[in-house]
mmCIF file of C-alpha atoms in Angstrom:
data_model
loop_
_atom_site.group_PDB
_atom_site.id
_atom_site.type_symbol
_atom_site.label_atom_id
_atom_site.label_comp_id
_atom_site.label_asym_id
_atom_site.label_seq_id
_atom_site.Cartn_x
_atom_site.Cartn_y
_atom_site.Cartn_z
ATOM 1 C CA UNK A 1 -0.002 -0.028 0.066
ATOM 2 C CA UNK A 2 1.212 2.901 -1.068
ATOM 3 C CA UNK A 3 -1.181 6.213 1.187
ATOM 4 C CA UNK A 4 -4.444 5.979 -0.579
ATOM 5 C CA UNK A 5 -3.496 2.951 -2.710
ATOM 6 C CA UNK A 6 -2.782 -0.357 -3.849
ATOM 7 C CA UNK A 7 -0.156 -1.256 -5.348
ATOM 8 C CA UNK A 8 -0.215 -4.568 -7.614
ATOM 9 C CA UNK A 9 2.702 -6.654 -6.023
ATOM 10 C CA UNK A 10 1.947 -9.730 -7.832
ATOM 11 C CA UNK A 11 -0.663 -12.235 -9.522
ATOM 12 C CA UNK A 12 -1.245 -15.271 -11.058
ATOM 13 C CA UNK A 13 -3.744 -16.231 -13.164
ATOM 14 C CA UNK A 14 -5.592 -13.265 -13.973
ATOM 15 C CA UNK A 15 -4.914 -11.894 -17.292
ATOM 16 C CA UNK A 16 -2.709 -8.335 -18.271
ATOM 17 C CA UNK A 17 -5.711 -6.067 -18.983
ATOM 18 C CA UNK A 18 -8.337 -7.120 -16.465
ATOM 19 C CA UNK A 19 -4.643 -6.130 -13.893
ATOM 20 C CA UNK A 20 -4.693 -3.583 -15.712
ATOM 21 C CA UNK A 21 -8.324 -2.344 -15.726
ATOM 22 C CA UNK A 22 -7.811 -2.958 -11.205
ATOM 23 C CA UNK A 23 -8.756 -1.002 -8.892
ATOM 24 C CA UNK A 24 -6.406 0.574 -7.274
ATOM 25 C CA UNK A 25 -7.445 3.491 -5.160
ATOM 26 C CA UNK A 26 -9.396 3.943 -2.265
ATOM 27 C CA UNK A 27 -11.200 6.366 -3.634
ATOM 28 C CA UNK A 28 -12.138 4.204 -6.789
ATOM 29 C CA UNK A 29 -13.320 1.536 -4.741
ATOM 30 C CA UNK A 30 -15.419 0.724 -2.243
ATOM 31 C CA UNK A 31 -14.430 -3.088 -1.127
ATOM 32 C CA UNK A 32 -10.289 -1.350 -1.102
ATOM 33 C CA UNK A 33 -12.114 0.718 2.055
ATOM 34 C CA UNK A 34 -13.040 -1.766 3.388
ATOM 35 C CA UNK A 35 -11.140 -3.866 3.084
ATOM 36 C CA UNK A 36 -8.162 -0.628 4.088
ATOM 37 C CA UNK A 37 -10.862 -1.225 7.546
ATOM 38 C CA UNK A 38 -10.096 -4.262 8.134
ATOM 39 C CA UNK A 39 -12.849 -6.072 7.154
ATOM 40 C CA UNK A 40 -13.081 -9.316 4.721
ATOM 41 C CA UNK A 41 -14.927 -9.030 1.976
ATOM 42 C CA UNK A 42 -16.603 -11.435 -0.307
ATOM 43 C CA UNK A 43 -18.424 -11.256 -3.275
ATOM 44 C CA UNK A 44 -19.999 -14.176 -3.935
ATOM 45 C CA UNK A 45 -20.644 -13.374 -7.420
ATOM 46 C CA UNK A 46 -18.631 -10.932 -8.855
ATOM 47 C CA UNK A 47 -20.811 -10.792 -12.329
ATOM 48 C CA UNK A 48 -23.463 -8.596 -10.315
ATOM 49 C CA UNK A 49 -21.395 -6.634 -8.545
ATOM 50 C CA UNK A 50 -20.910 -2.389 -10.610
ATOM 51 C CA UNK A 51 -17.071 -3.124 -9.320
ATOM 52 C CA UNK A 52 -16.607 -6.521 -10.888
ATOM 53 C CA UNK A 53 -18.668 -6.921 -13.756
ATOM 54 C CA UNK A 54 -16.948 -4.891 -17.102
ATOM 55 C CA UNK A 55 -16.391 -7.444 -20.369
ATOM 56 C CA UNK A 56 -12.418 -7.457 -19.180
ATOM 57 C CA UNK A 57 -13.653 -9.060 -15.415
ATOM 58 C CA UNK A 58 -16.297 -11.617 -17.654
ATOM 59 C CA UNK A 59 -13.645 -12.557 -19.817
ATOM 60 C CA UNK A 60 -11.697 -13.676 -16.786
ATOM 61 C CA UNK A 61 -14.305 -15.500 -15.493
ATOM 62 C CA UNK A 62 -15.109 -14.654 -12.287
ATOM 63 C CA UNK A 63 -17.203 -16.010 -9.515
ATOM 64 C CA UNK A 64 -17.091 -15.209 -6.232
ATOM 65 C CA UNK A 65 -13.772 -13.185 -5.007
ATOM 66 C CA UNK A 66 -13.064 -12.812 -0.913
ATOM 67 C CA UNK A 67 -10.642 -9.324 -0.542
ATOM 68 C CA UNK A 68 -8.428 -10.666 2.330
ATOM 69 C CA UNK A 69 -6.907 -7.564 4.214
ATOM 70 C CA UNK A 70 -3.279 -8.170 5.435
ATOM 71 C CA UNK A 71 -2.477 -6.060 8.544
ATOM 72 C CA UNK A 72 0.364 -6.344 10.647
ATOM 73 C CA UNK A 73 -0.199 -4.652 14.875
ATOM 74 C CA UNK A 74 -3.516 -3.239 13.973
ATOM 75 C CA UNK A 75 -2.716 -0.870 10.415
ATOM 76 C CA UNK A 76 -3.575 -2.419 6.875
ATOM 77 C CA UNK A 77 -0.420 -2.844 4.486
ATOM 78 C CA UNK A 78 -2.722 -4.173 1.614
ATOM 79 C CA UNK A 79 -5.238 -6.279 0.182
ATOM 80 C CA UNK A 80 -4.739 -10.104 -1.045
ATOM 81 C CA UNK A 81 -7.814 -10.907 -4.038
ATOM 82 C CA UNK A 82 -8.395 -14.717 -3.962
ATOM 83 C CA UNK A 83 -10.834 -15.809 -7.023
ATOM 84 C CA UNK A 84 -12.912 -18.501 -8.063
ATOM 85 C CA UNK A 85 -15.209 -19.457 -10.816
ATOM 86 C CA UNK A 86 -18.311 -20.921 -9.130
ATOM 87 C CA UNK A 87 -19.939 -18.499 -7.500
ATOM 88 C CA UNK A 88 -20.931 -18.496 -3.790
ATOM 89 C CA UNK A 89 -17.789 -21.051 -3.734
ATOM 90 C CA UNK A 90 -16.144 -20.471 0.047
ATOM 91 C CA UNK A 91 -16.873 -22.760 3.641
ATOM 92 C CA UNK A 92 -16.046 -20.706 6.060
ATOM 93 C CA UNK A 93 -13.033 -22.618 7.145
ATOM 94 C CA UNK A 94 -11.925 -21.309 3.961
ATOM 95 C CA UNK A 95 -11.664 -17.985 5.473
ATOM 96 C CA UNK A 96 -9.779 -18.379 8.633
ATOM 97 C CA UNK A 97 -7.098 -20.112 6.586
ATOM 98 C CA UNK A 98 -7.408 -17.047 3.961
ATOM 99 C CA UNK A 99 -6.779 -15.087 7.546
ATOM 100 C CA UNK A 100 -4.044 -16.909 8.254
ATOM 101 C CA UNK A 101 -2.385 -16.947 4.672
ATOM 102 C CA UNK A 102 -2.760 -13.033 4.753
ATOM 103 C CA UNK A 103 -1.583 -13.025 8.029
ATOM 104 C CA UNK A 104 1.849 -15.020 7.820
ATOM 105 C CA UNK A 105 2.388 -12.601 4.021
ATOM 106 C CA UNK A 106 1.882 -9.636 6.900
ATOM 107 C CA UNK A 107 4.819 -10.393 8.954
ATOM 108 C CA UNK A 108 6.627 -11.513 6.094
ATOM 109 C CA UNK A 109 6.518 -8.731 4.721
ATOM 110 C CA UNK A 110 7.082 -6.352 7.502
ATOM 111 C CA UNK A 111 9.905 -8.636 8.301
ATOM 112 C CA UNK A 112 11.083 -6.951 4.694
ATOM 113 C CA UNK A 113 10.504 -3.789 5.579
ATOM 114 C CA UNK A 114 12.064 -4.153 8.817
ATOM 115 C CA UNK A 115 15.198 -5.339 6.973
ATOM 116 C CA UNK A 116 15.103 -2.584 5.031
ATOM 117 C CA UNK A 117 14.540 0.180 7.707
ATOM 118 C CA UNK A 118 17.359 -1.151 9.419
ATOM 119 C CA UNK A 119 19.476 -0.880 6.679
ATOM 120 C CA UNK A 120 18.406 2.533 5.815
ATOM 121 C CA UNK A 121 19.491 3.206 9.540
ATOM 122 C CA UNK A 122 22.313 1.933 9.825
ATOM 123 C CA UNK A 123 22.959 4.272 6.255
ATOM 124 C CA UNK A 124 21.961 7.346 8.414
ATOM 125 C CA UNK A 125 24.560 6.219 11.193
ATOM 126 C CA UNK A 126 28.083 5.919 8.951
ATOM 127 C CA UNK A 127 26.447 9.156 6.940
ATOM 128 C CA UNK A 128 28.270 11.900 9.105
ATOM 129 C CA UNK A 129 31.426 11.791 11.736
ATOM 130 C CA UNK A 130 29.494 14.630 13.734
ATOM 131 C CA UNK A 131 27.559 12.731 16.050
ATOM 132 C CA UNK A 132 24.768 15.677 16.308
ATOM 133 C CA UNK A 133 23.701 15.512 12.025
ATOM 134 C CA UNK A 134 23.804 11.619 12.076
ATOM 135 C CA UNK A 135 22.162 11.819 15.281
ATOM 136 C CA UNK A 136 19.272 13.747 13.346
ATOM 137 C CA UNK A 137 19.979 11.521 9.876
ATOM 138 C CA UNK A 138 19.420 8.262 12.272
ATOM 139 C CA UNK A 139 16.122 9.275 13.910
ATOM 140 C CA UNK A 140 14.893 10.220 10.696
ATOM 141 C CA UNK A 141 15.308 7.642 8.752
ATOM 142 C CA UNK A 142 13.884 5.669 12.241
ATOM 143 C CA UNK A 143 10.711 7.727 12.292
ATOM 144 C CA UNK A 144 10.309 7.689 8.840
ATOM 145 C CA UNK A 145 10.895 3.752 7.827
ATOM 146 C CA UNK A 146 9.101 2.297 11.346
ATOM 147 C CA UNK A 147 6.322 4.408 10.170
ATOM 148 C CA UNK A 148 5.964 6.472 13.884
ATOM 149 C CA UNK A 149 4.684 10.397 14.288
ATOM 150 C CA UNK A 150 7.283 12.017 16.092
ATOM 151 C CA UNK A 151 10.245 11.081 17.930
ATOM 152 C CA UNK A 152 13.579 13.180 19.610
ATOM 153 C CA UNK A 153 17.024 11.655 20.557
ATOM 154 C CA UNK A 154 18.206 13.434 24.087
ATOM 155 C CA UNK A 155 21.951 13.352 25.645
ATOM 156 C CA UNK A 156 22.733 13.905 29.222
ATOM 157 C CA UNK A 157 25.283 16.808 30.501
ATOM 158 C CA UNK A 158 25.687 14.289 33.853
ATOM 159 C CA UNK A 159 27.405 16.854 35.261
ATOM 160 C CA UNK A 160 24.114 18.627 35.835
ATOM 161 C CA UNK A 161 21.720 15.564 35.412
ATOM 162 C CA UNK A 162 19.831 17.489 32.319
ATOM 163 C CA UNK A 163 18.492 16.044 28.822
ATOM 164 C CA UNK A 164 19.582 18.248 26.291
ATOM 165 C CA UNK A 165 17.931 17.679 22.733
ATOM 166 C CA UNK A 166 20.154 17.423 20.076
ATOM 167 C CA UNK A 167 18.001 15.166 17.081
ATOM 168 C CA UNK A 168 13.256 15.812 17.011
ATOM 169 C CA UNK A 169 11.442 14.462 14.188
ATOM 170 C CA UNK A 170 7.921 15.777 13.671
ATOM 171 C CA UNK A 171 7.450 17.964 16.947
ATOM 172 C CA UNK A 172 5.703 20.896 17.846
ATOM 173 C CA UNK A 173 7.295 24.095 18.192
ATOM 174 C CA UNK A 174 5.774 24.504 21.906
ATOM 175 C CA UNK A 175 6.794 21.160 22.982
ATOM 176 C CA UNK A 176 10.453 21.527 21.650
ATOM 177 C CA UNK A 177 10.617 25.101 23.053
ATOM 178 C CA UNK A 178 10.130 23.509 26.843
ATOM 179 C CA UNK A 179 13.468 23.162 26.429
ATOM 180 C CA UNK A 180 16.157 21.313 28.490
ATOM 181 C CA UNK A 181 14.739 18.195 30.512
ATOM 182 C CA UNK A 182 15.954 18.581 34.151
ATOM 183 C CA UNK A 183 16.034 14.486 35.588
ATOM 184 C CA UNK A 184 14.801 15.239 38.909
ATOM 185 C CA UNK A 185 11.902 17.635 37.434
ATOM 186 C CA UNK A 186 11.004 14.517 35.131
ATOM 187 C CA UNK A 187 9.251 11.900 35.958
ATOM 188 C CA UNK A 188 9.266 9.661 32.705
ATOM 189 C CA UNK A 189 12.644 10.305 32.287
#
């Protein structure tokens, strides 16, 4: 998933014309919006579903379709579409299997993403011999690649028992204006 669009990452058994016409944007697809909300969506008869009923879909002989969210830490990162020729062809236990498959697939994707994130963070560490610019790059890479909202790095001034801000990302000016953290006054630090 990239922003408000799903990106086709792979397929098997579907024609290129069908894949080119697949609605990937959330604004184009009510089904994708439901999947993004974490719902497993079953289309019992693709021919009756406006999203799948075009001439290209008909040429694929699509019967029933299941769209399963791929989630990591309660965040939908993708969707698995499964197609069969017969309408209404799914049994309840097959949904359990599909959920398990997508959970494993999502975990594998997350593992790859985390590996790439660690590589980017390692690049940031080796990017500078100056401490503060390197820490800022490490923080930027960490927040961006780990899908975090914000972060800060503070270094201890041991003689003063104070944490000094050396890098920040995504924090408000009001928060940053608070300045140094005095350890004896802070319950968190």
